mmCIF file with all atom_site columns, C-alpha atoms in Angstrom:
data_model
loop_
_atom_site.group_PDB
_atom_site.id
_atom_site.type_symbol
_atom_site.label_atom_id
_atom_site.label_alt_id
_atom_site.label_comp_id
_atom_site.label_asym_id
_atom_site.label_entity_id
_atom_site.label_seq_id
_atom_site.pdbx_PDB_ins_code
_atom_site.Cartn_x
_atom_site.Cartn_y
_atom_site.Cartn_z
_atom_site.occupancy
_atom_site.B_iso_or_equiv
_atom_site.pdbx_formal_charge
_atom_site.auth_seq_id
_atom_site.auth_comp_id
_atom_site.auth_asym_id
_atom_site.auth_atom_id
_atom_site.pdbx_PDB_model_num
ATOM 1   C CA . UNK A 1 1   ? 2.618   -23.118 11.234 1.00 46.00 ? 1   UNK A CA 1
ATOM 2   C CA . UNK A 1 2   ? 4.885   -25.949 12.783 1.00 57.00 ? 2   UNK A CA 1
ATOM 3   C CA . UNK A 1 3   ? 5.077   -26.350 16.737 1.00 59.00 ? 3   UNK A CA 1
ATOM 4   C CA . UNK A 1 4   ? 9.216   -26.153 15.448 1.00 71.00 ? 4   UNK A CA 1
ATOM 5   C CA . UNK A 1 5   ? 8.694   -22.867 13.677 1.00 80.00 ? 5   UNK A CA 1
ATOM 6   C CA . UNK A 1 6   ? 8.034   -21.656 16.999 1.00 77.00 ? 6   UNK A CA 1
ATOM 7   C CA . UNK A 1 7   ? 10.695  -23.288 18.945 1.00 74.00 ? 7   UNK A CA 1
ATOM 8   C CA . UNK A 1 8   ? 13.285  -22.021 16.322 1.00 84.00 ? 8   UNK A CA 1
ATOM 9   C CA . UNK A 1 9   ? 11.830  -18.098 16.545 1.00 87.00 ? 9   UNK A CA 1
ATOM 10  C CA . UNK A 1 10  ? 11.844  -18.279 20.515 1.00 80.00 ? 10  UNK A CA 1
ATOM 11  C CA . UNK A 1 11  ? 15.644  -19.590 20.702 1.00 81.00 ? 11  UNK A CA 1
ATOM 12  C CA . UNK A 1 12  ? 16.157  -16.856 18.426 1.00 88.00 ? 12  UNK A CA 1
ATOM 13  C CA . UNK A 1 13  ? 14.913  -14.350 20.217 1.00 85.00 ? 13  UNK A CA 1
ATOM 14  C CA . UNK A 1 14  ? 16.367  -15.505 23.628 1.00 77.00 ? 14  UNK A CA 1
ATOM 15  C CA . UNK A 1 15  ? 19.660  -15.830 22.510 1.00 84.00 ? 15  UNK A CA 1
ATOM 16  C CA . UNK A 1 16  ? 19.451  -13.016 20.350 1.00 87.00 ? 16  UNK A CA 1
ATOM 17  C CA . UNK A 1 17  ? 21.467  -14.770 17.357 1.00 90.00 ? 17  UNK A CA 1
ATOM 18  C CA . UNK A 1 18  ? 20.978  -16.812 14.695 1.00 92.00 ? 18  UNK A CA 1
ATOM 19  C CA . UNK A 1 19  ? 24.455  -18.594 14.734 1.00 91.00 ? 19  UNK A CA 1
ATOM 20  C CA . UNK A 1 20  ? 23.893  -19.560 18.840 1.00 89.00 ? 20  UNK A CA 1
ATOM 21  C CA . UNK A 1 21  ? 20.310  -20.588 18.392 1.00 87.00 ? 21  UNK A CA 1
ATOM 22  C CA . UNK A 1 22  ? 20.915  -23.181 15.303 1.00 90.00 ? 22  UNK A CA 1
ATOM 23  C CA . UNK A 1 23  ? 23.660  -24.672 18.112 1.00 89.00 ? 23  UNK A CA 1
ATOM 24  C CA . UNK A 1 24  ? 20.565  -24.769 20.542 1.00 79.00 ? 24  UNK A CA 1
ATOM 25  C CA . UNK A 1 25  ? 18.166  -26.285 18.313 1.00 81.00 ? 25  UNK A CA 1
ATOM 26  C CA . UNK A 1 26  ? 21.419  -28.528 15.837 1.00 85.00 ? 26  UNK A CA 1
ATOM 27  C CA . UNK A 1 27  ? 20.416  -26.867 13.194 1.00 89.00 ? 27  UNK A CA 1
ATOM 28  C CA . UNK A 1 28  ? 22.103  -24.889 10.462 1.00 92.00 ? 28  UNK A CA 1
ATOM 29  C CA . UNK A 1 29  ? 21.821  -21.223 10.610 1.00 92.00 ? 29  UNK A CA 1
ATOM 30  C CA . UNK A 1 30  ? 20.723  -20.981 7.051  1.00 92.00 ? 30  UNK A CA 1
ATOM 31  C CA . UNK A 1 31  ? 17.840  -23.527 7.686  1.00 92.00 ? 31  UNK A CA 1
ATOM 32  C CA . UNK A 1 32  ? 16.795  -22.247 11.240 1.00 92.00 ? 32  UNK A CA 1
ATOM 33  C CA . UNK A 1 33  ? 16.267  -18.859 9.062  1.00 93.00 ? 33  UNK A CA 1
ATOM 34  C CA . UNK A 1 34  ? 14.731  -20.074 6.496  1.00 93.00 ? 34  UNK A CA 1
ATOM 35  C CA . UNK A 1 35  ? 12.029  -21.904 8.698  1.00 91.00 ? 35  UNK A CA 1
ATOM 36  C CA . UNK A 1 36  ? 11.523  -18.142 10.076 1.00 92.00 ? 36  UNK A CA 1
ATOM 37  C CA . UNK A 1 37  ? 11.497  -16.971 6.811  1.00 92.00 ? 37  UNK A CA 1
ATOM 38  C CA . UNK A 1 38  ? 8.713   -19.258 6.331  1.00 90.00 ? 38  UNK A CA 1
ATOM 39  C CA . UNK A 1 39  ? 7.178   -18.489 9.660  1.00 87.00 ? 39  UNK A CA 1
ATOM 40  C CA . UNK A 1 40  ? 6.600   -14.438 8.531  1.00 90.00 ? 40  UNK A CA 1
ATOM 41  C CA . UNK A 1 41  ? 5.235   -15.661 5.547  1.00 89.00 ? 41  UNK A CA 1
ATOM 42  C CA . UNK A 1 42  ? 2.344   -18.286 6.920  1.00 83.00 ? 42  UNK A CA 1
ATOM 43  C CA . UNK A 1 43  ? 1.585   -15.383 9.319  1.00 83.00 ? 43  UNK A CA 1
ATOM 44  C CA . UNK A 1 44  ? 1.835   -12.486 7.039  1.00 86.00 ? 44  UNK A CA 1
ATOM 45  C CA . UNK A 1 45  ? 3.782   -10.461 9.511  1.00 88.00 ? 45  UNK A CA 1
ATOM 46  C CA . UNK A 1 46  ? 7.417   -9.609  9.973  1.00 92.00 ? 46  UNK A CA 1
ATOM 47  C CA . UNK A 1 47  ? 8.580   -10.927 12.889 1.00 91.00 ? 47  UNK A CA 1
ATOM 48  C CA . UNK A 1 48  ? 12.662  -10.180 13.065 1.00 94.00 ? 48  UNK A CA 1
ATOM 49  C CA . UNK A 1 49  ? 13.753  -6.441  11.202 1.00 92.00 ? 49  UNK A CA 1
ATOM 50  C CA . UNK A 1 50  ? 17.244  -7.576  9.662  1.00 91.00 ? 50  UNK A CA 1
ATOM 51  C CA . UNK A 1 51  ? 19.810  -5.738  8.633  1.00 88.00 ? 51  UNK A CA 1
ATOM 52  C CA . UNK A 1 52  ? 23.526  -6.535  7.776  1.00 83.00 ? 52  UNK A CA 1
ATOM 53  C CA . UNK A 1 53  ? 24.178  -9.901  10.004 1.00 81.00 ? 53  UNK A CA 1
ATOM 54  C CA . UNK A 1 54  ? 21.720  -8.038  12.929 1.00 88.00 ? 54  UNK A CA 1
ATOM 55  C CA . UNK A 1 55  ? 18.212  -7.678  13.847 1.00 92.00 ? 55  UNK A CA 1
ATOM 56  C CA . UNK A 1 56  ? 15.858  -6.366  16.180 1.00 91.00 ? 56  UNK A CA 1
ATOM 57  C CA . UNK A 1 57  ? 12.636  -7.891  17.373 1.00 90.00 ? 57  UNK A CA 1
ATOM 58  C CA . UNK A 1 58  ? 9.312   -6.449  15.687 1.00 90.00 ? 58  UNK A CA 1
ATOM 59  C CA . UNK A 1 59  ? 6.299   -5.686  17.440 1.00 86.00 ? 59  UNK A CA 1
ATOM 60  C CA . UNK A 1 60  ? 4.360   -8.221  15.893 1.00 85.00 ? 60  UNK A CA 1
ATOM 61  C CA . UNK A 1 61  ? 7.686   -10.529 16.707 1.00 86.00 ? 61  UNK A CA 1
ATOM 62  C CA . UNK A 1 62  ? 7.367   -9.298  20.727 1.00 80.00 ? 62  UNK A CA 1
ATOM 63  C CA . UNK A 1 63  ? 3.515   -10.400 20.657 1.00 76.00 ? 63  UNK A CA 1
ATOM 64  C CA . UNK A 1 64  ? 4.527   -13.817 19.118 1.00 78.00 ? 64  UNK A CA 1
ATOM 65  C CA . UNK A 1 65  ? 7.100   -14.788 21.246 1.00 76.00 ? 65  UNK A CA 1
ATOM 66  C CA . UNK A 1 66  ? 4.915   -13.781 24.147 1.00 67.00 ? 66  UNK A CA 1
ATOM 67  C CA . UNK A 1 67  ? 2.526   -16.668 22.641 1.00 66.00 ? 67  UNK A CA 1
ATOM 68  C CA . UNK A 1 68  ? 5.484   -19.252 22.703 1.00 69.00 ? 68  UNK A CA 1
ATOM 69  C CA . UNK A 1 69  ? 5.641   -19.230 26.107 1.00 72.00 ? 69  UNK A CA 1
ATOM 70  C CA . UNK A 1 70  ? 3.809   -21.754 28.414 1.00 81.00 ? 70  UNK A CA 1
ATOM 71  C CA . UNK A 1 71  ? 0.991   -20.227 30.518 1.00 84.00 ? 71  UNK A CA 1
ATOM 72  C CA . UNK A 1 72  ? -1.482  -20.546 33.787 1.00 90.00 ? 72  UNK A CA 1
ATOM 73  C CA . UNK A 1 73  ? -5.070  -20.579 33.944 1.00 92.00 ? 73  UNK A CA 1
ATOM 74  C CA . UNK A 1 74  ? -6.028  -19.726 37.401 1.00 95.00 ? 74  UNK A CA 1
ATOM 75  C CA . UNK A 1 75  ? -9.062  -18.592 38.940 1.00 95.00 ? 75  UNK A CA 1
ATOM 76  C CA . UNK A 1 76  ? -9.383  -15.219 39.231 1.00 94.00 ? 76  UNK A CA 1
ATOM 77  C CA . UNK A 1 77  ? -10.373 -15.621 42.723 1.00 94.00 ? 77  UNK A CA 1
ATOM 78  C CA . UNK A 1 78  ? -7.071  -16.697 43.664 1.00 94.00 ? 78  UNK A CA 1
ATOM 79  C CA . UNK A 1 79  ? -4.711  -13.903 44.947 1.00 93.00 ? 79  UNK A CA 1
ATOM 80  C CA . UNK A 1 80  ? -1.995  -14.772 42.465 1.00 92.00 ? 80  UNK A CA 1
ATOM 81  C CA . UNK A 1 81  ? -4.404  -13.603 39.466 1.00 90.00 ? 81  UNK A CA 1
ATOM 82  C CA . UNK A 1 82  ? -3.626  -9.983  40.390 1.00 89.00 ? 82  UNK A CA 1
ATOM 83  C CA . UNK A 1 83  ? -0.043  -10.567 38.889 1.00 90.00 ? 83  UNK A CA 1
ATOM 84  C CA . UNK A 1 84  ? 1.545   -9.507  35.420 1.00 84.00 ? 84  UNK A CA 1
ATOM 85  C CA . UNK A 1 85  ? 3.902   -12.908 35.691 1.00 87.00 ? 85  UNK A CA 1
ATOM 86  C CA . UNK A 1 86  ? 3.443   -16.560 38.065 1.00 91.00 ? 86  UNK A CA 1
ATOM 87  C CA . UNK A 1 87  ? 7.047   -17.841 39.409 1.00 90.00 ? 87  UNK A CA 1
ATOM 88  C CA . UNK A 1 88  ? 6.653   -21.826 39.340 1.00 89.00 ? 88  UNK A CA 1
ATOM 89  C CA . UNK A 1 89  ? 7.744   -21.624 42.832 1.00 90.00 ? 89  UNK A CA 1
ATOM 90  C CA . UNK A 1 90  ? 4.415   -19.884 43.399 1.00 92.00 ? 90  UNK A CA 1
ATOM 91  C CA . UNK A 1 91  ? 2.271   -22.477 41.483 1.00 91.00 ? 91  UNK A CA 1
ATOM 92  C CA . UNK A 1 92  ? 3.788   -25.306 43.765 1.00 87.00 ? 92  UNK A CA 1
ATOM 93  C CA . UNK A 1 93  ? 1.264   -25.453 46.324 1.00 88.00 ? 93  UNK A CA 1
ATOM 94  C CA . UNK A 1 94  ? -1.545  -25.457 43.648 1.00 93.00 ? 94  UNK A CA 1
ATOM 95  C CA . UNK A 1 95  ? -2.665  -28.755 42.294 1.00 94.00 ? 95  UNK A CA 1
ATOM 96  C CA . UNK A 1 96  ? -1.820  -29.096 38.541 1.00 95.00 ? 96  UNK A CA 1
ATOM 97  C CA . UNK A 1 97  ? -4.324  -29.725 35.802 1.00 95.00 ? 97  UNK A CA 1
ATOM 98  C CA . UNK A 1 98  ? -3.452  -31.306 33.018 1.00 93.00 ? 98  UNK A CA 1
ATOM 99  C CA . UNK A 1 99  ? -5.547  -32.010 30.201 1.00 91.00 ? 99  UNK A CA 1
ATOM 100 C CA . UNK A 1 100 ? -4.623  -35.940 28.776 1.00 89.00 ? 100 UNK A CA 1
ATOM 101 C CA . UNK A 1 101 ? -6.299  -39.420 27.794 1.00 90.00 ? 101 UNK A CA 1
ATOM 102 C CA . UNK A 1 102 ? -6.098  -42.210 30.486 1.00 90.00 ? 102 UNK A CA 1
ATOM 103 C CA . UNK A 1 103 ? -3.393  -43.418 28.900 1.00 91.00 ? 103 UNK A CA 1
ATOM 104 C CA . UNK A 1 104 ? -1.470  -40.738 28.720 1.00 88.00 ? 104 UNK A CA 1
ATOM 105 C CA . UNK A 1 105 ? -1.928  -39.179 32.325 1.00 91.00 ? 105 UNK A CA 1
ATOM 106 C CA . UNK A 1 106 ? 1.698   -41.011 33.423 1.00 90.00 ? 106 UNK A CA 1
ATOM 107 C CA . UNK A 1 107 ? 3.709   -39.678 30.593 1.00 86.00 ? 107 UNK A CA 1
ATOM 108 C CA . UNK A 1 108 ? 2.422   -36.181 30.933 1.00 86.00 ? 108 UNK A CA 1
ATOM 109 C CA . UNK A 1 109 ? 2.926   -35.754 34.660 1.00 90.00 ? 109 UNK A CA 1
ATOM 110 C CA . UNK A 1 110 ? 6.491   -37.307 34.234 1.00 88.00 ? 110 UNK A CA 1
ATOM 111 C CA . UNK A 1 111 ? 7.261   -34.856 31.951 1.00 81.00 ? 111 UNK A CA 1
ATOM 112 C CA . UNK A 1 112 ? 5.759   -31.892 33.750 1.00 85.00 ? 112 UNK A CA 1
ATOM 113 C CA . UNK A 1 113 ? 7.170   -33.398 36.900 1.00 86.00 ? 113 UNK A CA 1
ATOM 114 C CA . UNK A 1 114 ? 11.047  -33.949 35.788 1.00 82.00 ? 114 UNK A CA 1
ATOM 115 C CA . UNK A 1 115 ? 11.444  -31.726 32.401 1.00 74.00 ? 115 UNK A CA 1
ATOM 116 C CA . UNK A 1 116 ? 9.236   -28.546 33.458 1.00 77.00 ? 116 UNK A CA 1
ATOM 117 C CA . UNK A 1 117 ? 10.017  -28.769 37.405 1.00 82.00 ? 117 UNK A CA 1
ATOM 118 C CA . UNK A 1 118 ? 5.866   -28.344 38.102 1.00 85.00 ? 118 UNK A CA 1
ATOM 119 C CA . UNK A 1 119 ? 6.221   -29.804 41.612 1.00 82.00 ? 119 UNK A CA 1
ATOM 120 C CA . UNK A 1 120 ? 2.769   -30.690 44.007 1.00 84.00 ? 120 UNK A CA 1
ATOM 121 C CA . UNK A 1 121 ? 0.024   -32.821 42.799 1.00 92.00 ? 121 UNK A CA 1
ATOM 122 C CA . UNK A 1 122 ? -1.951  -33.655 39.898 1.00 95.00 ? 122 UNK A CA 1
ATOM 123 C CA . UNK A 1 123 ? -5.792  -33.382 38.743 1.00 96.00 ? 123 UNK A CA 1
ATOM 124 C CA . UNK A 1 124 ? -6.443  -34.750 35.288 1.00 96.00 ? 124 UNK A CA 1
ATOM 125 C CA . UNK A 1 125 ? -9.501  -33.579 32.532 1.00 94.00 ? 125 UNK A CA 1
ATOM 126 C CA . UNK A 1 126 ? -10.027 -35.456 29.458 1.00 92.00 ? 126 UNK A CA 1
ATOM 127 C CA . UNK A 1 127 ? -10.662 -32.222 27.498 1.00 92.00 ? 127 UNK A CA 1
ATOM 128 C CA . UNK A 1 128 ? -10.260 -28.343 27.508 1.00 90.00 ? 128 UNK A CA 1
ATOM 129 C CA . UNK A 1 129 ? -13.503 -27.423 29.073 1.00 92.00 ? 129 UNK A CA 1
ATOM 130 C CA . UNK A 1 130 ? -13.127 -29.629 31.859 1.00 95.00 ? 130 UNK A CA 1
ATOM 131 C CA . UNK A 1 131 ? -9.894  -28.923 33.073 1.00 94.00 ? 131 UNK A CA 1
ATOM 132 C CA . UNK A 1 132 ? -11.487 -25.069 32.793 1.00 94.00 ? 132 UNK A CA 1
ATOM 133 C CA . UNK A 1 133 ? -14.244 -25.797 35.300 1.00 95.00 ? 133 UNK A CA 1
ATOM 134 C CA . UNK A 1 134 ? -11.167 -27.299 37.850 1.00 96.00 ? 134 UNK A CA 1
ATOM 135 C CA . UNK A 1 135 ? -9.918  -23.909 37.559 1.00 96.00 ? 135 UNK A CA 1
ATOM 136 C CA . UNK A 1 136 ? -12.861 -21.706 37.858 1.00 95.00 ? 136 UNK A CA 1
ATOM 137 C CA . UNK A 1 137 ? -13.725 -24.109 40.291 1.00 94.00 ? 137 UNK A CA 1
ATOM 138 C CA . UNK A 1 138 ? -10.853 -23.211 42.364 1.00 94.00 ? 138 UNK A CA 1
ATOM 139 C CA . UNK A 1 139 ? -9.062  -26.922 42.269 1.00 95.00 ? 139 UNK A CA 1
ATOM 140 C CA . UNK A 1 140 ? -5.799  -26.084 40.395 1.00 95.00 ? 140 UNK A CA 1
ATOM 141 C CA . UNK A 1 141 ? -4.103  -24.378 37.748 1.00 95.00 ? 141 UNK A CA 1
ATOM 142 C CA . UNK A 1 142 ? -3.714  -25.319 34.031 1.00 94.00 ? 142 UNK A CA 1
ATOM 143 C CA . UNK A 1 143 ? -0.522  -25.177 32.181 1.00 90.00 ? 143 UNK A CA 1
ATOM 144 C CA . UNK A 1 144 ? -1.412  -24.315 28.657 1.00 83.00 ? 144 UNK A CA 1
ATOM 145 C CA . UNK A 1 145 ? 0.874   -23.393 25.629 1.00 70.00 ? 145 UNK A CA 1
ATOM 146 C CA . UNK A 1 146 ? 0.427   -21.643 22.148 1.00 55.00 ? 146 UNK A CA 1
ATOM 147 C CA . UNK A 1 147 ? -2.681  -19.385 23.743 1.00 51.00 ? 147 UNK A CA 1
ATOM 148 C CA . UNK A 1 148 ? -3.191  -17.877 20.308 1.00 52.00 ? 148 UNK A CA 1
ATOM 149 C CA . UNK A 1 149 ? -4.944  -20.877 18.813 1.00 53.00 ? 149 UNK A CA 1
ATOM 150 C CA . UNK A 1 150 ? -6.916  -21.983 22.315 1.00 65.00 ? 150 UNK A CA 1
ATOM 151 C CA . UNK A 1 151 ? -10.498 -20.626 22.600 1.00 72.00 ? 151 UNK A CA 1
ATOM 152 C CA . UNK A 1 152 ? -10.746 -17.643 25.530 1.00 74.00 ? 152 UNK A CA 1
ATOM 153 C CA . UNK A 1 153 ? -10.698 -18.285 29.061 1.00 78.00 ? 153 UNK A CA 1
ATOM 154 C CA . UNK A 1 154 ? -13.347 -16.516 30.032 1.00 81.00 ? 154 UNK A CA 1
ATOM 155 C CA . UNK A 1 155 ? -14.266 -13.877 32.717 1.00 87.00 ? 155 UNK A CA 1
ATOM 156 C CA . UNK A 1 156 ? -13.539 -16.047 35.586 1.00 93.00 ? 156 UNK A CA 1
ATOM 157 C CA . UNK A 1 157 ? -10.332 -17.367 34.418 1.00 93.00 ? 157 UNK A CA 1
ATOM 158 C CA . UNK A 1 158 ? -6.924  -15.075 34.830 1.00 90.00 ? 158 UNK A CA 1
ATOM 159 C CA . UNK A 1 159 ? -4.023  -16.107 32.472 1.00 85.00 ? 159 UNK A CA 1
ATOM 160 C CA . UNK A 1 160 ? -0.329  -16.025 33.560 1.00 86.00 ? 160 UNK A CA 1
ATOM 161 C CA . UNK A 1 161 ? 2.907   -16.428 31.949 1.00 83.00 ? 161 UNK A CA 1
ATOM 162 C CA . UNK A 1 162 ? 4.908   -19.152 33.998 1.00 87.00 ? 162 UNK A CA 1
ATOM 163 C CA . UNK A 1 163 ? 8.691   -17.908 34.739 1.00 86.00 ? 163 UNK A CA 1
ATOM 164 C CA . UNK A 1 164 ? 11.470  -19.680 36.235 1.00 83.00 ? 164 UNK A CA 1
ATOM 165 C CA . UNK A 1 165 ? 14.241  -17.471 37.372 1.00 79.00 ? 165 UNK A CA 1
ATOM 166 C CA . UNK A 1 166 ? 14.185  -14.924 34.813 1.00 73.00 ? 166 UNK A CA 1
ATOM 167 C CA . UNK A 1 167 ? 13.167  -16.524 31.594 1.00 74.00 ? 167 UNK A CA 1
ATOM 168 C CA . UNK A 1 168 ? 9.775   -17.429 30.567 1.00 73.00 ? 168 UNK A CA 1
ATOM 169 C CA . UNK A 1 169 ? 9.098   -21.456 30.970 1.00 77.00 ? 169 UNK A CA 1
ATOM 170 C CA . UNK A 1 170 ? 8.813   -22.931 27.519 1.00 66.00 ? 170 UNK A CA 1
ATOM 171 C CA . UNK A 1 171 ? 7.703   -26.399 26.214 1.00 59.00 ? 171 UNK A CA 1
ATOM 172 C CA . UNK A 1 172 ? 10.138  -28.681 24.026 1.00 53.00 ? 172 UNK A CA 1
ATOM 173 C CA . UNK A 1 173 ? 9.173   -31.461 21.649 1.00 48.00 ? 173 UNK A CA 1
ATOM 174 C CA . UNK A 1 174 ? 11.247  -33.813 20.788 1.00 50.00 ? 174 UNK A CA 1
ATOM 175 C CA . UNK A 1 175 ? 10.604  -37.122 17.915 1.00 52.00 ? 175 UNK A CA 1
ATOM 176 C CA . UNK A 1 176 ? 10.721  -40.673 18.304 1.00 56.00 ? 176 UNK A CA 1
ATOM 177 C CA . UNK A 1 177 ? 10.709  -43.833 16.413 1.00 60.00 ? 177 UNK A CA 1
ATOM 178 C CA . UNK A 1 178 ? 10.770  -47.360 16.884 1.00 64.00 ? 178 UNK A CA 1
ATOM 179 C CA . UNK A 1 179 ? 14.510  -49.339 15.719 1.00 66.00 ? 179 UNK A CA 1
ATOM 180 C CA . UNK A 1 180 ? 13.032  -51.220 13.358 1.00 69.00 ? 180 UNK A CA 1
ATOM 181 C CA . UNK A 1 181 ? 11.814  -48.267 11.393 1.00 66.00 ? 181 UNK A CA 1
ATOM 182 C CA . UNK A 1 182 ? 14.854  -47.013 10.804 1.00 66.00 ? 182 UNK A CA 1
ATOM 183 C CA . UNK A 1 183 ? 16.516  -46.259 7.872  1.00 70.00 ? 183 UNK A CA 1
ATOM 184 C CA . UNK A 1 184 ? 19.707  -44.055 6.191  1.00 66.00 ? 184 UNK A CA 1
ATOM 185 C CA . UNK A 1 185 ? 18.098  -40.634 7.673  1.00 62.00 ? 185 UNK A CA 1
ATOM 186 C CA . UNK A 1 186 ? 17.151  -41.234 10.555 1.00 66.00 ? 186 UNK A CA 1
ATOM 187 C CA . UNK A 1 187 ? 20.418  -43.244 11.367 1.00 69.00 ? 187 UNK A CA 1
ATOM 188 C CA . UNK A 1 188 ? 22.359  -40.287 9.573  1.00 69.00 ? 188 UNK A CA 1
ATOM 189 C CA . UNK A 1 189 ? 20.437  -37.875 11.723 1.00 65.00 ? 189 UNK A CA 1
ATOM 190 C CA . UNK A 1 190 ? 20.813  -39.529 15.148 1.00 68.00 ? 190 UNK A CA 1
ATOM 191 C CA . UNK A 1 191 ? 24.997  -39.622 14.398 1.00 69.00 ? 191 UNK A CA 1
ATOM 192 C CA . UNK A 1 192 ? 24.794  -36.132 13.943 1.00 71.00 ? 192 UNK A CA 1
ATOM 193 C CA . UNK A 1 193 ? 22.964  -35.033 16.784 1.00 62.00 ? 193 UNK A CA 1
ATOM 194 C CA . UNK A 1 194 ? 24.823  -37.735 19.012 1.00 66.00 ? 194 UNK A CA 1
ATOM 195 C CA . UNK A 1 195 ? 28.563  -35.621 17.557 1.00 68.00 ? 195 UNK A CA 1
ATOM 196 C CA . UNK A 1 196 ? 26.466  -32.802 18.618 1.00 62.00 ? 196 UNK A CA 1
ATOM 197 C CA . UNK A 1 197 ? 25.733  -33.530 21.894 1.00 57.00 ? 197 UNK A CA 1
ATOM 198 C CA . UNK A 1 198 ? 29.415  -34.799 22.673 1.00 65.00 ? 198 UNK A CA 1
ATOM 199 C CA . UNK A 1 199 ? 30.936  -31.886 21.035 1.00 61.00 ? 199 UNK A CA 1
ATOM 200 C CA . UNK A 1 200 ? 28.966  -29.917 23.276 1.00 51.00 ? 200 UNK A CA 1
ATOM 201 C CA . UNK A 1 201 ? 30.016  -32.033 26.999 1.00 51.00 ? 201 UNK A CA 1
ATOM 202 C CA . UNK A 1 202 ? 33.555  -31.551 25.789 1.00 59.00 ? 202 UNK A CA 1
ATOM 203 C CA . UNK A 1 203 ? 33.316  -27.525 25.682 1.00 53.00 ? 203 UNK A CA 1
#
């Protein structure tokens, strides 16, 4: 299972069509399907009940895209831990843990900072079980994504699906490469997605 498998099935399911979430993600509708397609199949569960050009969410499907989604650990000694849902307005006057290599504290603060909004300051752990004992510890919470492959929390530990406004806060990825690395692809690819992205200031 790719991290874009599941980034294709939530747009999907948030925009509730095919057609609109291939424009979301510039990708074709036949290909953002077929990596679905391919999805059900690694998972062994259908996910999206089609018929004609519409479909309905599956059980299985609602339980999967509630795994997209990004997440807080909190202590369960905090008041907020008594709640279904967090608002990231809520989380703001927690310290945020993140778990990252020296190196890479910067880039993931930045990122939490000016793509996810998570406002307030930082802690940092150098590995899962660290960044744990912050939280139980009552220091912060922890953002986490894709809970379904992370080990549980734990008894002391209450986890929270992060909202802003009404929609569930989720992660993007993106690629990069270096210039010189390029070649026809990825220089046919970037023109695409650069028409893409003009196409779409002009509407």
């Amino acid at each position: 299972m790719l991290l874009r498998q599941m980034k294709y099935f939530a747009a999907v399911v948030e925009c509730g069509s095919f057609t609109e979430a291939a424009e979301q993600c510039y990708i074709s509708q036949s290909a953002i399907s077929q990596q679905i397609r391919t999805l059900e199949k690694e998972l062994g569960v259908e996910l999206l009940h089609r018929r004609n050009r519409k479909f309905t969410v599956t059980t299985a499907g609602e339980y999967f895209y509630s795994q997209c989604g990004c997440y807080a650990e909190i202590s369960r000694s905090n008041p907020l831990s008594g709640k279904e849902s967090v608002r990231l307005e809520e989380l703001k006057r927690l310290p945020c843990i993140l778990i990252s290599s020296r190196e890479q504290q910067g880039a993931e603060q930045k990122y939490y900072q000016n793509t996810l909004g998570f406002g307030g300051n930082y802690l940092f752990a150098d590995s899962l079980e660290k960044g744990r004992l912050l939280v139980v510890s009552g220091r912060g919470f922890l953002p986490i994504e894709s809970v379904g492959t992370l080990p549980p929390a734990g008894d002391f530990i209450c986890r929270l699906p992060i909202y802003q406004g009404d929609r569930q806060i989720m992660r993007n990825y993106c690629a990069f490469w270096r210039k010189e690395q390029a070649n026809y692809y990825i220089e046919e690819f970037a023109d695409t997605l650069k028409r893409l992205l003009e196409k779409r200031k002009n509407e």
